[in-house]
CSV table of C-alpha atoms in Angstrom, one decimal:
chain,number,residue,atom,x,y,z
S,220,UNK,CA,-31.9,88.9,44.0
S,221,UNK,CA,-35.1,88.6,41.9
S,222,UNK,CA,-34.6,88.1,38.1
S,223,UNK,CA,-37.5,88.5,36.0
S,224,UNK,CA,-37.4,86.0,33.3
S,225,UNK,CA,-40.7,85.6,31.8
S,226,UNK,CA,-40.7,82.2,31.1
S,227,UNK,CA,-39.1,81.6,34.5
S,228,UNK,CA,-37.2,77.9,34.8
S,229,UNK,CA,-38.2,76.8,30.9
S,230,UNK,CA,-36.2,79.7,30.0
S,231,UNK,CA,-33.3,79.1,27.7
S,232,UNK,CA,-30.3,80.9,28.5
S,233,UNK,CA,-27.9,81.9,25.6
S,234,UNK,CA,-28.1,84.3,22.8
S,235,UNK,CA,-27.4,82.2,20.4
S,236,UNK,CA,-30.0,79.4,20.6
S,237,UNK,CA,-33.6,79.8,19.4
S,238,UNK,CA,-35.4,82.3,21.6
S,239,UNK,CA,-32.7,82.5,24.0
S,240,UNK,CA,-31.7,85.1,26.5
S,241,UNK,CA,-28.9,86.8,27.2
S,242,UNK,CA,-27.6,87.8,30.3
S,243,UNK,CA,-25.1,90.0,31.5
S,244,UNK,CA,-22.4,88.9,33.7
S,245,UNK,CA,-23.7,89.9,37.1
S,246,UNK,CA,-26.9,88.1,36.4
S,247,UNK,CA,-24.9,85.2,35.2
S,248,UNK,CA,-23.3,85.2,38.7
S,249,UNK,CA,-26.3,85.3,40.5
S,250,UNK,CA,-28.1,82.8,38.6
S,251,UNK,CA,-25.4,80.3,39.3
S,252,UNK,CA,-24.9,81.4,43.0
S,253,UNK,CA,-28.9,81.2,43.0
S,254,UNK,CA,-28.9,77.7,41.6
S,255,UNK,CA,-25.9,76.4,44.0
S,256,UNK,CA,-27.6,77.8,47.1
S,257,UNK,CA,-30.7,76.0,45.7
S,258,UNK,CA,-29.0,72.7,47.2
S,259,UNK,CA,-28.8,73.4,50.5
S,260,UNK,CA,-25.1,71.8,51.0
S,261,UNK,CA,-23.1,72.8,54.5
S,262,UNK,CA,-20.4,74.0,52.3
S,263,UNK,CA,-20.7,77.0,49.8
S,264,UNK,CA,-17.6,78.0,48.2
S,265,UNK,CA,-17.3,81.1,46.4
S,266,UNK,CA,-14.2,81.2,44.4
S,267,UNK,CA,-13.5,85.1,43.5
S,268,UNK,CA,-17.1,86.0,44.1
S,269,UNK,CA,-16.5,90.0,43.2
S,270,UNK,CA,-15.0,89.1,40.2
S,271,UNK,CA,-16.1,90.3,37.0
S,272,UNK,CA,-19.5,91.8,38.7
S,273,UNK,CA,-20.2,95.5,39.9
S,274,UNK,CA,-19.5,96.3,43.3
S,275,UNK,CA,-22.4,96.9,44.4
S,276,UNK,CA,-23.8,93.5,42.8
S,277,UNK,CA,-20.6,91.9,44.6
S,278,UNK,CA,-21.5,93.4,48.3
S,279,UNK,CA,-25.1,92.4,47.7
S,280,UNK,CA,-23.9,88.9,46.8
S,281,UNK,CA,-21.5,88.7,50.0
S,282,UNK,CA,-23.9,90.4,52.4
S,283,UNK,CA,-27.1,87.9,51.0
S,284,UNK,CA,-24.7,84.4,51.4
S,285,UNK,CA,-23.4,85.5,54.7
S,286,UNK,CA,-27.0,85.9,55.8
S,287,UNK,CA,-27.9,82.3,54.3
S,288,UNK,CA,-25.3,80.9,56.5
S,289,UNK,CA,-25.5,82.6,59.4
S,290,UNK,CA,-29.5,81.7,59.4
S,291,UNK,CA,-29.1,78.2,57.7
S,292,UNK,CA,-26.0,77.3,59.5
S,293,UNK,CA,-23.9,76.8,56.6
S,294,UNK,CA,-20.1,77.3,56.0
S,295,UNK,CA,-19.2,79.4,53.3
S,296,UNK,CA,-15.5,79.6,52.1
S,297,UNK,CA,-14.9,82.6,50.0
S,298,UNK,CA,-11.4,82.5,48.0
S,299,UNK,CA,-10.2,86.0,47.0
S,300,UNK,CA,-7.6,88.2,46.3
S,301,UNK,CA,-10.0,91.1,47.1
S,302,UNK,CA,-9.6,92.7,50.5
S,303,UNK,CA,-12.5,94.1,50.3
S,304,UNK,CA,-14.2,90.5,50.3
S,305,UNK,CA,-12.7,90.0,53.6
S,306,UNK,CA,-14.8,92.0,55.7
S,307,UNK,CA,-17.7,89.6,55.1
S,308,UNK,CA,-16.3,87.0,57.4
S,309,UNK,CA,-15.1,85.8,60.7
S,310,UNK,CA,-12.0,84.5,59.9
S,311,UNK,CA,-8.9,85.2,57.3
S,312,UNK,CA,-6.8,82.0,56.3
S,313,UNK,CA,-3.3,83.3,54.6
S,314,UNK,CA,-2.2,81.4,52.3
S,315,UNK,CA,1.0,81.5,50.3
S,316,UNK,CA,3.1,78.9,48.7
S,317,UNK,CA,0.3,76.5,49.4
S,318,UNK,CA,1.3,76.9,52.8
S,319,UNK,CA,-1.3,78.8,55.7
S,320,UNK,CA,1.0,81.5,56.8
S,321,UNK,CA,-2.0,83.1,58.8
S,322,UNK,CA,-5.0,82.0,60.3
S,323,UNK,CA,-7.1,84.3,62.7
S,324,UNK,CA,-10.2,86.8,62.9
S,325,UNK,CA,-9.4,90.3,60.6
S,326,UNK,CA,-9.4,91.8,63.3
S,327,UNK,CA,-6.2,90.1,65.1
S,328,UNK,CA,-4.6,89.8,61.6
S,329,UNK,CA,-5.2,93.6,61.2
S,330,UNK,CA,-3.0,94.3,64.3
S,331,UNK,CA,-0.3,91.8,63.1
S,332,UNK,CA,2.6,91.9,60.7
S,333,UNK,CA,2.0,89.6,58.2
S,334,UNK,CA,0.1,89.0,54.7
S,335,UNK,CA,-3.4,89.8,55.7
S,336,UNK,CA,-2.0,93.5,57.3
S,337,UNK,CA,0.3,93.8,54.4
S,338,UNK,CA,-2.6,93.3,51.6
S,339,UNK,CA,-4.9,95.5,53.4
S,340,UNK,CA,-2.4,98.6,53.5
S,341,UNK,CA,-1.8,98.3,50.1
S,342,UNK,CA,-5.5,98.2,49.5
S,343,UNK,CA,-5.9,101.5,51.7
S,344,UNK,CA,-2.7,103.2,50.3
S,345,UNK,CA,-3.9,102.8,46.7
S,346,UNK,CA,-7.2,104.3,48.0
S,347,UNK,CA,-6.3,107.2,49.5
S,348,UNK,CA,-3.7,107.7,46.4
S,349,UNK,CA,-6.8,108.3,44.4
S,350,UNK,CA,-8.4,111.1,46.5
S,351,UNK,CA,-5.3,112.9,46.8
S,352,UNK,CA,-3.5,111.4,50.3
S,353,UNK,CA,-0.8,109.3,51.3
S,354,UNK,CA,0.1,107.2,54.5
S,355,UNK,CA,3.0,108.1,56.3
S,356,UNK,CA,4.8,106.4,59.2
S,357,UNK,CA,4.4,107.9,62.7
S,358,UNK,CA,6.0,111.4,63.5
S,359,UNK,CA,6.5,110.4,67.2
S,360,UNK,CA,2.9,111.3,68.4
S,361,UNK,CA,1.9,107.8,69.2
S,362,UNK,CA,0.0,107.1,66.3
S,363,UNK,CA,1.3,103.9,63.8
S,364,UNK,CA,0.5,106.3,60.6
S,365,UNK,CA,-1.0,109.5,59.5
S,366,UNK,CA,-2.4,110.6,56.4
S,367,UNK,CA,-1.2,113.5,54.6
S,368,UNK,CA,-2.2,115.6,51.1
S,369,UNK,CA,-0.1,114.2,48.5
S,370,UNK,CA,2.7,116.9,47.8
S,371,UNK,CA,2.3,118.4,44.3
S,372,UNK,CA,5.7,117.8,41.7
């Protein structure tokens, strides 16, 4: 994510200090994920990485760490409440209560009753609300939902 800061690493960062820069909050984000990655630990961990940053800055964040680990060999640990976060990695751990109610691949968890399944229909239901569809449960025709127009009242 190149950020052009002309006096590059003597740069001071803050509005309100003599000849500082300010930045806005997605270049805050990468800055700091910039300067973590920097170190070269086994262990990133991104607490709510999407949050507070455009989506597309967020999915360019995801997509650039995921490829720092996969060709560095690090393991990174994203927290989130975001589903969308979750399709970024190889494996969902639930938790709730302090307690891991769920540990698999998104994909199993998808197919399974639980937390994971739960927050990602909710995450697809408010979607579709906002174009105009709902999900409703299956008619009989062997298909677990359909989607159908949003009836006008």
């Amino acid at each position: 994510f190149p950020v052009t800061i002309a006096k590059g690493t003597q740069t001071v960062i803050g509005a309100g200090w003599d000849n500082g820069v300010a930045f806005s909050g997605d270049q805050k984000k990468l800055i700091g994920l910039t300067l973590a990655l920097r170190r070269r630990q086994p262990l990133v961990v991104l607490d709510e990485p999407s949050a507070n940053v455009s989506k597309e800055t967020a999915r360019k964040v995801l997509e650039e760490v995921c490829r720092l680990a996969r060709n560095e060999h690090r393991t990174v640990l994203i927290v989130t409440h975001n589903i969308e976060n979750l399709s970024y990695v190889d494996r969902v751990i639930a938790v709730r209560d302090a307690k891991i109610v769920q540990d698999d691949t998104p994909e199993v968890l998808y197919k399974k009753e639980g937390d994971y399944r739960k927050g990602l229909m909710t995450h697809v239901e408010q979607a579709l609300k906002l174009i105009g569809y709902s999900l409703v449960p299956d008619k009989g025709d062997g298909s677990p939902l359909s989607i159908k127009p949003l009836e006008d009242k």
